Tab-separated table of C-alpha atoms in Angstrom:
chain	number	residue	atom	x	y	z
A	1	UNK	CA	0.000	0.000	0.000
A	2	UNK	CA	1.287	3.363	-1.015
A	3	UNK	CA	1.883	5.439	2.075
A	4	UNK	CA	2.229	8.632	0.071
A	5	UNK	CA	-1.491	8.440	-0.645
A	6	UNK	CA	-2.207	7.981	3.061
A	7	UNK	CA	0.144	10.792	3.932
A	8	UNK	CA	-1.754	13.255	1.787
A	9	UNK	CA	-4.762	13.047	4.023
A	10	UNK	CA	-2.869	13.500	7.251
A	11	UNK	CA	0.008	15.750	6.304
A	12	UNK	CA	-1.727	18.769	7.819
A	13	UNK	CA	-2.052	16.940	11.080
A	14	UNK	CA	1.558	15.776	10.983
A	15	UNK	CA	2.857	19.258	10.253
A	16	UNK	CA	0.723	20.779	12.995
A	17	UNK	CA	1.956	18.143	15.419
A	18	UNK	CA	5.576	18.870	14.591
A	19	UNK	CA	5.072	22.603	14.977
A	20	UNK	CA	3.261	22.083	18.263
A	21	UNK	CA	6.480	20.838	19.806
A	22	UNK	CA	8.660	23.568	18.350
A	23	UNK	CA	8.488	26.310	15.819
A	24	UNK	CA	10.370	25.469	12.693
A	25	UNK	CA	11.329	26.609	9.201
A	26	UNK	CA	10.372	24.701	6.088
A	27	UNK	CA	13.238	22.327	5.673
A	28	UNK	CA	13.477	21.813	9.400
A	29	UNK	CA	9.881	20.575	9.405
A	30	UNK	CA	10.674	18.191	6.549
A	31	UNK	CA	13.601	16.765	8.490
A	32	UNK	CA	11.649	16.351	11.678
A	33	UNK	CA	8.855	14.548	9.858
A	34	UNK	CA	11.367	12.206	8.282
A	35	UNK	CA	13.165	11.656	11.561
A	36	UNK	CA	9.811	10.729	13.043
A	37	UNK	CA	9.485	7.981	10.461
A	38	UNK	CA	7.540	9.605	7.651
A	39	UNK	CA	10.250	8.885	5.106
A	40	UNK	CA	8.080	9.461	2.072
A	41	UNK	CA	7.100	12.963	2.981
A	42	UNK	CA	7.599	15.198	-0.016
A	43	UNK	CA	9.589	18.372	0.320
A	44	UNK	CA	7.212	20.329	-1.865
A	45	UNK	CA	4.188	18.965	-0.031
A	46	UNK	CA	5.491	20.189	3.291
A	47	UNK	CA	6.370	23.559	1.873
A	48	UNK	CA	2.973	23.912	0.222
A	49	UNK	CA	1.191	22.727	3.358
A	50	UNK	CA	3.006	25.298	5.459
A	51	UNK	CA	2.021	28.058	3.031
A	52	UNK	CA	-1.583	26.912	2.969
A	53	UNK	CA	-1.886	26.617	6.744
A	54	UNK	CA	-0.244	30.000	7.104
A	55	UNK	CA	-2.695	31.526	4.661
A	56	UNK	CA	-5.564	29.849	6.415
A	57	UNK	CA	-4.570	31.752	9.516
A	58	UNK	CA	-3.410	28.753	11.492
A	59	UNK	CA	0.235	29.647	11.700
A	60	UNK	CA	2.285	32.591	12.737
A	61	UNK	CA	5.476	33.281	10.910
A	62	UNK	CA	8.616	35.218	11.682
A	63	UNK	CA	12.009	35.616	10.158
A	64	UNK	CA	15.165	34.673	11.976
A	65	UNK	CA	18.498	35.896	10.645
A	66	UNK	CA	20.956	33.094	10.133
A	67	UNK	CA	24.716	33.369	10.352
A	68	UNK	CA	25.315	31.591	7.097
A	69	UNK	CA	22.929	31.770	4.223
A	70	UNK	CA	19.620	33.528	3.921
A	71	UNK	CA	17.219	34.409	6.702
A	72	UNK	CA	14.903	31.621	7.722
A	73	UNK	CA	11.181	31.937	7.934
A	74	UNK	CA	9.938	30.154	11.018
A	75	UNK	CA	6.388	28.972	11.462
A	76	UNK	CA	4.579	28.315	14.712
A	77	UNK	CA	1.068	27.517	15.849
A	78	UNK	CA	-1.274	30.247	16.900
A	79	UNK	CA	-4.525	29.749	18.787
A	80	UNK	CA	-6.375	28.779	15.667
A	81	UNK	CA	-3.629	26.371	14.725
A	82	UNK	CA	-3.840	24.727	18.116
A	83	UNK	CA	-7.614	24.472	17.799
A	84	UNK	CA	-7.234	22.924	14.362
A	85	UNK	CA	-4.688	20.473	15.720
A	86	UNK	CA	-7.085	19.505	18.492
A	87	UNK	CA	-9.990	18.985	16.091
A	88	UNK	CA	-7.863	17.061	13.609
A	89	UNK	CA	-6.446	14.886	16.361
A	90	UNK	CA	-9.972	13.926	17.443
A	91	UNK	CA	-10.919	13.152	13.868
A	92	UNK	CA	-7.794	11.073	13.394
A	93	UNK	CA	-8.224	9.136	16.628
A	94	UNK	CA	-11.857	8.358	15.790
A	95	UNK	CA	-10.909	7.395	12.257
A	96	UNK	CA	-8.046	5.147	13.237
A	97	UNK	CA	-10.125	3.429	15.929
A	98	UNK	CA	-12.797	2.718	13.368
A	99	UNK	CA	-10.253	1.266	11.012
A	100	UNK	CA	-8.619	-0.754	13.782
A	101	UNK	CA	-11.984	-2.230	14.648
A	102	UNK	CA	-12.655	-2.945	11.035
A	103	UNK	CA	-9.350	-4.755	10.745
A	104	UNK	CA	-9.930	-6.630	13.963
A	105	UNK	CA	-6.950	-5.051	15.685
A	106	UNK	CA	-7.534	-4.318	19.321
A	107	UNK	CA	-4.103	-2.870	20.019
A	108	UNK	CA	-2.834	-0.174	17.838
A	109	UNK	CA	-0.050	-1.364	15.574
A	110	UNK	CA	2.432	0.529	13.589
A	111	UNK	CA	1.191	0.580	10.073
A	112	UNK	CA	4.398	1.958	8.704
B	1	UNK	CA	33.917	27.621	-4.125
B	2	UNK	CA	33.369	25.461	-7.118
B	3	UNK	CA	30.630	23.352	-5.568
B	4	UNK	CA	28.869	26.384	-4.174
B	5	UNK	CA	28.826	27.997	-7.562
B	6	UNK	CA	27.467	24.833	-9.105
B	7	UNK	CA	24.864	24.569	-6.388
B	8	UNK	CA	23.801	28.133	-6.962
B	9	UNK	CA	23.203	27.705	-10.668
B	10	UNK	CA	21.509	24.371	-10.023
B	11	UNK	CA	19.272	26.046	-7.483
B	12	UNK	CA	18.467	28.922	-9.791
B	13	UNK	CA	17.590	26.742	-12.742
B	14	UNK	CA	15.495	24.454	-10.583
B	15	UNK	CA	13.659	27.400	-9.098
B	16	UNK	CA	13.098	28.911	-12.515
B	17	UNK	CA	11.700	25.621	-13.784
B	18	UNK	CA	9.294	25.358	-10.841
B	19	UNK	CA	8.235	28.938	-11.405
B	20	UNK	CA	7.641	28.281	-15.081
B	21	UNK	CA	5.432	25.340	-14.182
B	22	UNK	CA	3.276	27.638	-12.091
B	23	UNK	CA	3.033	30.257	-14.802
B	24	UNK	CA	-0.729	29.866	-15.132
B	25	UNK	CA	-1.326	31.026	-11.557
B	26	UNK	CA	-2.156	34.662	-10.950
B	27	UNK	CA	1.039	36.550	-10.357
B	28	UNK	CA	0.279	37.491	-6.782
B	29	UNK	CA	-0.628	33.930	-5.882
B	30	UNK	CA	2.517	32.570	-7.466
B	31	UNK	CA	4.799	35.161	-5.921
B	32	UNK	CA	3.244	34.447	-2.591
B	33	UNK	CA	3.702	30.712	-2.935
B	34	UNK	CA	7.306	31.057	-4.058
B	35	UNK	CA	8.155	33.792	-1.607
B	36	UNK	CA	10.653	31.813	0.389
B	37	UNK	CA	11.027	28.759	-1.755
B	38	UNK	CA	14.491	29.873	-2.752
B	39	UNK	CA	15.576	29.961	0.848
B	40	UNK	CA	13.929	26.603	1.388
B	41	UNK	CA	15.640	25.009	-1.597
B	42	UNK	CA	18.926	26.519	-0.508
B	43	UNK	CA	18.616	24.586	2.743
B	44	UNK	CA	18.002	21.401	0.820
B	45	UNK	CA	20.870	22.084	-1.545
B	46	UNK	CA	23.243	22.905	1.281
B	47	UNK	CA	22.868	19.411	2.669
B	48	UNK	CA	24.607	17.594	-0.109
B	49	UNK	CA	26.325	18.130	-3.420
B	50	UNK	CA	23.694	16.177	-5.287
B	51	UNK	CA	21.720	18.141	-7.864
B	52	UNK	CA	18.293	19.178	-6.655
B	53	UNK	CA	16.439	17.234	-9.296
B	54	UNK	CA	18.075	14.024	-8.022
B	55	UNK	CA	16.866	14.699	-4.507
B	56	UNK	CA	13.518	16.336	-5.071
B	57	UNK	CA	12.505	14.868	-8.391
B	58	UNK	CA	11.945	16.804	-11.586
B	59	UNK	CA	10.833	20.429	-11.185
B	60	UNK	CA	7.472	19.876	-12.856
B	61	UNK	CA	6.584	17.131	-10.390
B	62	UNK	CA	7.778	19.346	-7.574
B	63	UNK	CA	5.590	22.167	-8.864
B	64	UNK	CA	2.592	19.863	-9.121
B	65	UNK	CA	3.098	18.682	-5.559
B	66	UNK	CA	3.481	22.246	-4.398
B	67	UNK	CA	0.297	23.195	-6.142
B	68	UNK	CA	-1.831	20.440	-4.691
B	69	UNK	CA	-0.458	20.671	-1.158
B	70	UNK	CA	-0.894	24.432	-1.106
B	71	UNK	CA	-4.507	23.970	-2.090
B	72	UNK	CA	-4.119	25.533	-5.516
B	73	UNK	CA	-5.916	24.092	-8.486
B	74	UNK	CA	-4.018	21.896	-10.870
B	75	UNK	CA	-5.052	23.619	-14.039
B	76	UNK	CA	-6.839	26.638	-15.290
B	77	UNK	CA	-10.078	24.724	-15.974
B	78	UNK	CA	-10.266	23.304	-12.470
B	79	UNK	CA	-9.673	26.697	-11.020
B	80	UNK	CA	-12.748	28.039	-12.759
B	81	UNK	CA	-15.027	26.063	-10.466
B	82	UNK	CA	-14.039	28.166	-7.502
B	83	UNK	CA	-16.806	30.555	-6.631
B	84	UNK	CA	-15.536	32.901	-3.970
B	85	UNK	CA	-16.103	36.593	-4.797
B	86	UNK	CA	-12.384	37.246	-4.925
B	87	UNK	CA	-11.976	34.463	-7.430
B	88	UNK	CA	-14.732	35.934	-9.560
B	89	UNK	CA	-13.121	39.319	-9.418
B	90	UNK	CA	-9.767	37.851	-10.264
B	91	UNK	CA	-11.170	35.869	-13.179
B	92	UNK	CA	-12.898	38.955	-14.386
B	93	UNK	CA	-9.673	40.935	-14.110
B	94	UNK	CA	-7.851	38.218	-16.027
B	95	UNK	CA	-10.499	38.299	-18.722
B	96	UNK	CA	-10.296	42.071	-18.987
B	97	UNK	CA	-6.527	41.913	-19.179
B	98	UNK	CA	-6.783	39.385	-21.983
B	99	UNK	CA	-8.931	41.730	-24.066
B	100	UNK	CA	-6.803	42.870	-27.018
B	101	UNK	CA	-7.776	46.510	-26.591
B	102	UNK	CA	-6.809	46.456	-22.949
B	103	UNK	CA	-3.644	44.618	-23.853
B	104	UNK	CA	-2.807	47.329	-26.353
B	105	UNK	CA	-3.458	50.059	-23.849
B	106	UNK	CA	-1.353	48.340	-21.228
B	107	UNK	CA	1.454	47.836	-23.722
B	108	UNK	CA	1.255	51.501	-24.662
B	109	UNK	CA	1.459	52.609	-21.054
B	110	UNK	CA	4.379	50.242	-20.528
B	111	UNK	CA	6.201	51.912	-23.375
B	112	UNK	CA	5.625	55.296	-21.808
B	113	UNK	CA	7.052	54.087	-18.535
B	114	UNK	CA	10.588	55.389	-19.019
B	115	UNK	CA	9.216	58.866	-19.631
B	116	UNK	CA	7.312	58.664	-16.425
B	117	UNK	CA	10.429	57.552	-14.569
B	118	UNK	CA	12.195	60.676	-15.774
B	119	UNK	CA	9.265	62.841	-14.739
B	120	UNK	CA	9.201	61.171	-11.348
B	121	UNK	CA	12.851	62.038	-10.724
B	122	UNK	CA	12.306	65.615	-11.817
B	123	UNK	CA	9.266	65.995	-9.558
B	124	UNK	CA	11.249	64.572	-6.672
B	125	UNK	CA	13.829	67.312	-7.173
B	126	UNK	CA	11.029	69.873	-7.242
B	127	UNK	CA	9.757	68.515	-3.946
B	128	UNK	CA	13.082	69.356	-2.416
B	129	UNK	CA	12.820	72.878	-3.766
B	130	UNK	CA	9.234	73.296	-2.593
B	131	UNK	CA	10.105	72.139	0.865
B	132	UNK	CA	13.421	73.765	1.544
B	133	UNK	CA	14.097	76.476	-0.990
B	134	UNK	CA	12.728	79.973	-0.627
B	135	UNK	CA	11.128	81.437	-3.732
B	136	UNK	CA	11.260	78.084	-5.460
B	137	UNK	CA	8.444	78.875	-7.823
B	138	UNK	CA	10.433	81.758	-9.289
B	139	UNK	CA	13.006	79.314	-10.568
B	140	UNK	CA	10.556	77.092	-12.451
B	141	UNK	CA	10.952	75.028	-14.479
B	142	UNK	CA	14.271	74.581	-12.697
B	143	UNK	CA	14.247	73.018	-9.291
B	144	UNK	CA	16.273	75.212	-6.982
B	145	UNK	CA	18.846	73.490	-4.808
B	146	UNK	CA	20.803	75.361	-2.157
B	147	UNK	CA	19.592	78.530	-3.808
B	148	UNK	CA	20.939	77.693	-7.234
B	149	UNK	CA	19.314	76.505	-10.391
B	150	UNK	CA	22.480	74.838	-11.631
B	151	UNK	CA	22.744	72.737	-8.481
B	152	UNK	CA	19.053	72.003	-8.789
B	153	UNK	CA	19.623	70.745	-12.302
B	154	UNK	CA	22.330	68.422	-10.998
B	155	UNK	CA	20.027	67.201	-8.256
B	156	UNK	CA	17.293	66.561	-10.776
B	157	UNK	CA	19.641	64.599	-13.009
B	158	UNK	CA	20.753	62.524	-10.043
B	159	UNK	CA	17.209	61.783	-8.962
B	160	UNK	CA	16.169	60.969	-12.518
B	161	UNK	CA	18.976	58.444	-12.772
B	162	UNK	CA	17.860	56.968	-9.463
B	163	UNK	CA	14.231	56.881	-10.529
B	164	UNK	CA	15.057	55.180	-13.818
B	165	UNK	CA	17.190	52.689	-11.951
B	166	UNK	CA	14.322	51.840	-9.619
B	167	UNK	CA	11.978	51.597	-12.582
B	168	UNK	CA	14.251	49.208	-14.452
B	169	UNK	CA	14.771	47.049	-11.404
B	170	UNK	CA	11.028	47.029	-10.759
B	171	UNK	CA	10.532	45.033	-13.913
B	172	UNK	CA	12.378	42.122	-12.365
B	173	UNK	CA	11.960	42.530	-8.644
B	174	UNK	CA	8.813	42.699	-6.624
B	175	UNK	CA	10.412	44.685	-3.826
B	176	UNK	CA	11.563	47.327	-6.302
B	177	UNK	CA	8.129	47.360	-7.888
B	178	UNK	CA	6.591	48.145	-4.544
B	179	UNK	CA	9.249	50.758	-3.865
B	180	UNK	CA	8.644	52.334	-7.255
B	181	UNK	CA	4.903	52.497	-6.742
B	182	UNK	CA	5.301	53.975	-3.282
B	183	UNK	CA	7.686	56.609	-4.641
B	184	UNK	CA	5.309	57.430	-7.445
B	185	UNK	CA	2.335	57.904	-5.162
B	186	UNK	CA	4.405	59.973	-2.768
B	187	UNK	CA	5.837	62.195	-5.468
B	188	UNK	CA	2.497	62.803	-7.143
B	189	UNK	CA	0.549	63.506	-3.970
B	190	UNK	CA	3.253	65.749	-2.645
B	191	UNK	CA	4.305	67.742	-5.646
B	192	UNK	CA	1.251	68.168	-7.819
B	193	UNK	CA	-0.915	70.367	-5.579
B	194	UNK	CA	1.909	72.807	-4.908
B	195	UNK	CA	2.990	72.745	-8.523
B	196	UNK	CA	-0.504	73.374	-9.840
B	197	UNK	CA	-0.920	76.139	-7.303
B	198	UNK	CA	2.305	77.775	-8.431
B	199	UNK	CA	1.458	77.469	-12.097
B	200	UNK	CA	-2.112	78.709	-11.909
B	201	UNK	CA	-1.330	81.691	-9.710
B	202	UNK	CA	0.182	84.017	-12.254
B	203	UNK	CA	2.644	85.749	-10.043
B	204	UNK	CA	5.621	84.823	-12.092
B	205	UNK	CA	6.486	87.187	-14.844
B	206	UNK	CA	9.362	86.747	-17.195
B	207	UNK	CA	12.190	89.108	-16.473
B	208	UNK	CA	12.137	91.911	-18.924
B	209	UNK	CA	14.410	94.825	-19.110
B	210	UNK	CA	16.823	94.839	-16.271
B	211	UNK	CA	20.549	94.936	-16.334
B	212	UNK	CA	22.032	91.596	-17.137
B	213	UNK	CA	24.281	91.489	-14.133
B	214	UNK	CA	21.344	91.176	-11.791
B	215	UNK	CA	18.987	88.295	-12.068
B	216	UNK	CA	15.636	89.942	-11.852
B	217	UNK	CA	12.329	88.461	-11.170
B	218	UNK	CA	8.910	89.774	-10.578
B	219	UNK	CA	6.626	89.037	-7.765
B	220	UNK	CA	3.125	90.145	-7.113
B	221	UNK	CA	1.764	89.906	-3.657
B	222	UNK	CA	-1.816	88.780	-3.522
B	223	UNK	CA	-2.942	90.921	-0.631
B	224	UNK	CA	-1.849	92.910	2.357
B	225	UNK	CA	0.675	95.651	2.403
B	226	UNK	CA	3.792	96.518	4.294
B	227	UNK	CA	5.855	99.650	4.187
B	228	UNK	CA	7.049	102.751	5.927
B	229	UNK	CA	4.934	105.639	7.103
B	230	UNK	CA	5.869	109.216	6.413
B	231	UNK	CA	5.554	112.011	8.958
B	232	UNK	CA	2.141	112.786	7.586
B	233	UNK	CA	1.052	109.216	8.230
B	234	UNK	CA	0.869	108.365	4.568
B	235	UNK	CA	2.529	105.194	3.428
B	236	UNK	CA	5.917	105.507	1.833
B	237	UNK	CA	5.856	103.110	-1.050
B	238	UNK	CA	9.322	103.739	-2.391
B	239	UNK	CA	12.536	105.607	-1.708
B	240	UNK	CA	14.661	107.431	-4.273
B	241	UNK	CA	18.189	108.102	-3.104
B	242	UNK	CA	20.364	110.749	-4.742
B	243	UNK	CA	24.045	111.266	-4.230
B	244	UNK	CA	25.762	114.475	-3.258
B	245	UNK	CA	25.884	115.619	-6.844
B	246	UNK	CA	22.166	115.206	-7.228
B	247	UNK	CA	22.564	112.084	-9.316
B	248	UNK	CA	19.937	109.394	-8.775
B	249	UNK	CA	21.289	106.181	-7.359
B	250	UNK	CA	20.063	102.688	-8.003
B	251	UNK	CA	20.103	99.520	-5.947
B	252	UNK	CA	21.007	101.346	-2.767
B	253	UNK	CA	20.576	98.945	0.104
B	254	UNK	CA	19.203	100.494	3.243
B	255	UNK	CA	19.536	99.321	6.829
B	256	UNK	CA	18.099	100.733	10.007
B	257	UNK	CA	19.935	101.585	13.235
B	258	UNK	CA	19.886	97.944	14.326
B	259	UNK	CA	21.246	96.685	11.076
B	260	UNK	CA	17.914	95.348	9.910
B	261	UNK	CA	17.193	95.775	6.237
B	262	UNK	CA	14.563	98.379	5.484
B	263	UNK	CA	12.668	96.037	3.298
B	264	UNK	CA	9.569	97.680	2.072
B	265	UNK	CA	7.281	95.250	0.404
B	266	UNK	CA	4.411	97.097	-1.168
B	267	UNK	CA	1.581	94.808	-2.044
B	268	UNK	CA	-1.221	97.229	-2.795
B	269	UNK	CA	-1.576	100.750	-4.013
B	270	UNK	CA	-3.554	103.149	-1.867
B	271	UNK	CA	-6.615	102.363	-3.902
B	272	UNK	CA	-6.123	98.640	-3.523
B	273	UNK	CA	-4.599	97.552	-6.789
B	274	UNK	CA	-2.030	94.763	-6.708
B	275	UNK	CA	1.554	95.937	-6.979
B	276	UNK	CA	4.257	93.970	-8.724
B	277	UNK	CA	7.820	94.548	-7.654
B	278	UNK	CA	10.964	93.358	-9.322
B	279	UNK	CA	13.655	92.668	-6.806
B	280	UNK	CA	17.262	91.992	-7.639
B	281	UNK	CA	18.468	88.660	-6.325
B	282	UNK	CA	21.426	88.132	-4.081
B	283	UNK	CA	24.006	85.414	-4.622
B	284	UNK	CA	21.742	82.805	-3.117
B	285	UNK	CA	18.876	83.673	-5.382
B	286	UNK	CA	16.917	85.337	-2.627
B	287	UNK	CA	15.253	88.637	-3.478
B	288	UNK	CA	16.786	91.754	-2.022
B	289	UNK	CA	13.837	93.716	-0.753
B	290	UNK	CA	15.801	96.633	0.681
B	291	UNK	CA	17.377	97.787	-2.550
B	292	UNK	CA	16.063	101.162	-3.581
B	293	UNK	CA	14.478	102.513	-5.541
B	294	UNK	CA	12.296	99.487	-6.014
B	295	UNK	CA	11.017	98.719	-9.469
B	296	UNK	CA	7.305	98.675	-9.050
B	297	UNK	CA	4.297	98.570	-11.270
B	298	UNK	CA	0.600	98.136	-10.833
B	299	UNK	CA	-0.439	94.767	-11.957
B	300	UNK	CA	-3.513	95.635	-13.934
B	301	UNK	CA	-2.112	98.721	-15.533
B	302	UNK	CA	-1.880	98.244	-19.274
B	303	UNK	CA	1.479	96.824	-20.206
B	304	UNK	CA	2.524	96.283	-16.630
B	305	UNK	CA	4.634	93.321	-17.502
B	306	UNK	CA	6.731	95.234	-19.941
B	307	UNK	CA	7.976	98.669	-19.148
B	308	UNK	CA	9.012	99.099	-15.635
B	309	UNK	CA	9.426	102.816	-15.507
B	310	UNK	CA	12.869	104.117	-16.115
B	311	UNK	CA	14.048	107.029	-14.023
B	312	UNK	CA	13.430	110.383	-15.636
B	313	UNK	CA	14.688	113.591	-14.214
B	314	UNK	CA	12.410	116.503	-14.510
B	315	UNK	CA	14.210	119.299	-16.313
B	316	UNK	CA	12.552	122.116	-14.422
B	317	UNK	CA	13.677	121.081	-10.986
B	318	UNK	CA	11.690	120.189	-7.949
B	319	UNK	CA	8.380	121.594	-7.020
B	320	UNK	CA	8.134	124.505	-4.611
B	321	UNK	CA	8.644	122.294	-1.567
B	322	UNK	CA	11.124	119.932	-3.150
B	323	UNK	CA	8.434	117.297	-3.131
B	324	UNK	CA	7.693	115.165	-6.044
B	325	UNK	CA	4.751	116.071	-8.168
B	326	UNK	CA	3.199	112.695	-8.371
B	327	UNK	CA	-0.293	113.362	-9.548
B	328	UNK	CA	0.240	112.364	-13.134
B	329	UNK	CA	2.901	109.732	-12.911
B	330	UNK	CA	2.247	106.067	-12.959
B	331	UNK	CA	2.661	104.081	-9.808
B	332	UNK	CA	6.239	103.013	-9.400
B	333	UNK	CA	7.550	105.709	-11.664
B	334	UNK	CA	10.346	107.886	-10.433
B	335	UNK	CA	8.928	111.234	-9.409
B	336	UNK	CA	9.839	114.170	-11.602
B	337	UNK	CA	12.549	115.604	-9.521
B	338	UNK	CA	15.682	117.604	-9.972
B	339	UNK	CA	17.933	117.385	-7.000
B	340	UNK	CA	20.510	120.152	-6.764
B	341	UNK	CA	24.018	119.131	-5.786
B	342	UNK	CA	25.179	119.839	-2.254
B	343	UNK	CA	27.412	122.763	-1.537
B	344	UNK	CA	30.876	121.280	-1.148
B	345	UNK	CA	32.135	124.156	0.944
B	346	UNK	CA	29.268	124.150	3.408
B	347	UNK	CA	29.435	121.990	6.553
B	348	UNK	CA	27.640	118.689	6.489
B	349	UNK	CA	23.969	119.312	6.084
B	350	UNK	CA	21.594	118.633	8.895
B	351	UNK	CA	18.760	116.365	7.946
B	352	UNK	CA	16.234	119.110	8.599
B	353	UNK	CA	17.636	121.561	6.042
B	354	UNK	CA	17.816	118.984	3.323
B	355	UNK	CA	14.507	120.015	1.935
B	356	UNK	CA	15.685	119.243	-1.537
B	357	UNK	CA	16.549	115.609	-0.794
B	358	UNK	CA	13.538	113.478	-0.132
B	359	UNK	CA	15.318	110.852	1.947
B	360	UNK	CA	16.200	111.919	5.496
B	361	UNK	CA	13.434	114.475	5.872
B	362	UNK	CA	10.873	111.772	5.431
B	363	UNK	CA	12.196	109.442	8.094
B	364	UNK	CA	9.650	106.909	9.289
B	365	UNK	CA	7.839	108.252	12.303
B	366	UNK	CA	6.859	104.962	13.950
B	367	UNK	CA	10.439	103.804	14.084
B	368	UNK	CA	12.873	105.069	16.668
B	369	UNK	CA	15.237	107.721	15.439
B	370	UNK	CA	18.906	106.790	15.561
B	371	UNK	CA	19.787	109.717	17.784
């Protein structure tokens, strides 16, 4: 089963979750998602998701000067972002429970 | 570094390819989406020497992924289904822009752009003059800078070069485009009202017949009046100095006991007509208002722009009291007056017995006497 298809539906949630822990700039978010095990996450998808969430008013953004290279644009959750994360988490938990039941799995197992 | 240079060109070409793949998006949307993609890709590129396309896939796939994840439609036709009012407006604007007549008009305006850049620089120089230079409107069309037209011309050339530079850069860079638009709005809002005011108030008259070594200009004062009062309480509108030989003097600069210039500025005749005075300018281009006799004329008198009266000496000498007979002369005209030379052998004349010389006897009563 192609995880990239699965990822599309939950990338928002994953990005919000990563930013909940710490603010981050685009590539930093990509790395943290990959480090967390989402190896297939697309660079462009993360970038586009960040832009979309930011435009939807769920993220704050600020620029941090960097010693080498260009300034980095950091993103972080605002109140709306946190609310969205909370809602999405509930949706995800309900969804995954339903699927677990459907598959006859009582304990949650790592699908990846 | 060799690798850095290679990375940079790799990055640029990759970015350009992504941008090209998003060419169908409205400009603002695309610029917004790509705002910090370069920085983002630079991070990716900095991690290894591999070309970007090897790590991120081909640019067109990257662009497609970007598009879908950012919630932008894949193609033009899909985008049309969107129904938000802004979308409608944007579609409408796109349709209008695509109209050949509009396209022609836009192309025409684009071609005129360089001319406007030049104008913008010139107006910016004028703004300096309006704000900091006295009597700036007298120097039009030159902007005055530090009192001089020549310096103003240099300033204008400098600002025009700057303006053209900004304009040329604006074609490629969004930041410059914003800067250019801001400058344009600022320059227009700031300069045009004052400029129109200066041009529609006809108080500037071309210099006519004055000596070439003084830079004359003419100025009419719209209202009010300021001058000296004679002992009889009547306003002194001009002073005509004569030297010891009875020869009329010109451009005599007068100062009072405190060293203040006696700068009569006559704005109205006694019967309320506007007076125009031509003042010589000093080195800084500022009018000298205490140089006498002043060259005055009544504004609505026929031919007032042309012949400022030349001094004429009346052949028959002064009137019985030494006073000018002014009934028939035009305003601003030297009174018919013959001033006899002083007696060299006599002691210095007291002001009171100088009945023949109009100056000291008519000292201003409201001002303190030097003695």
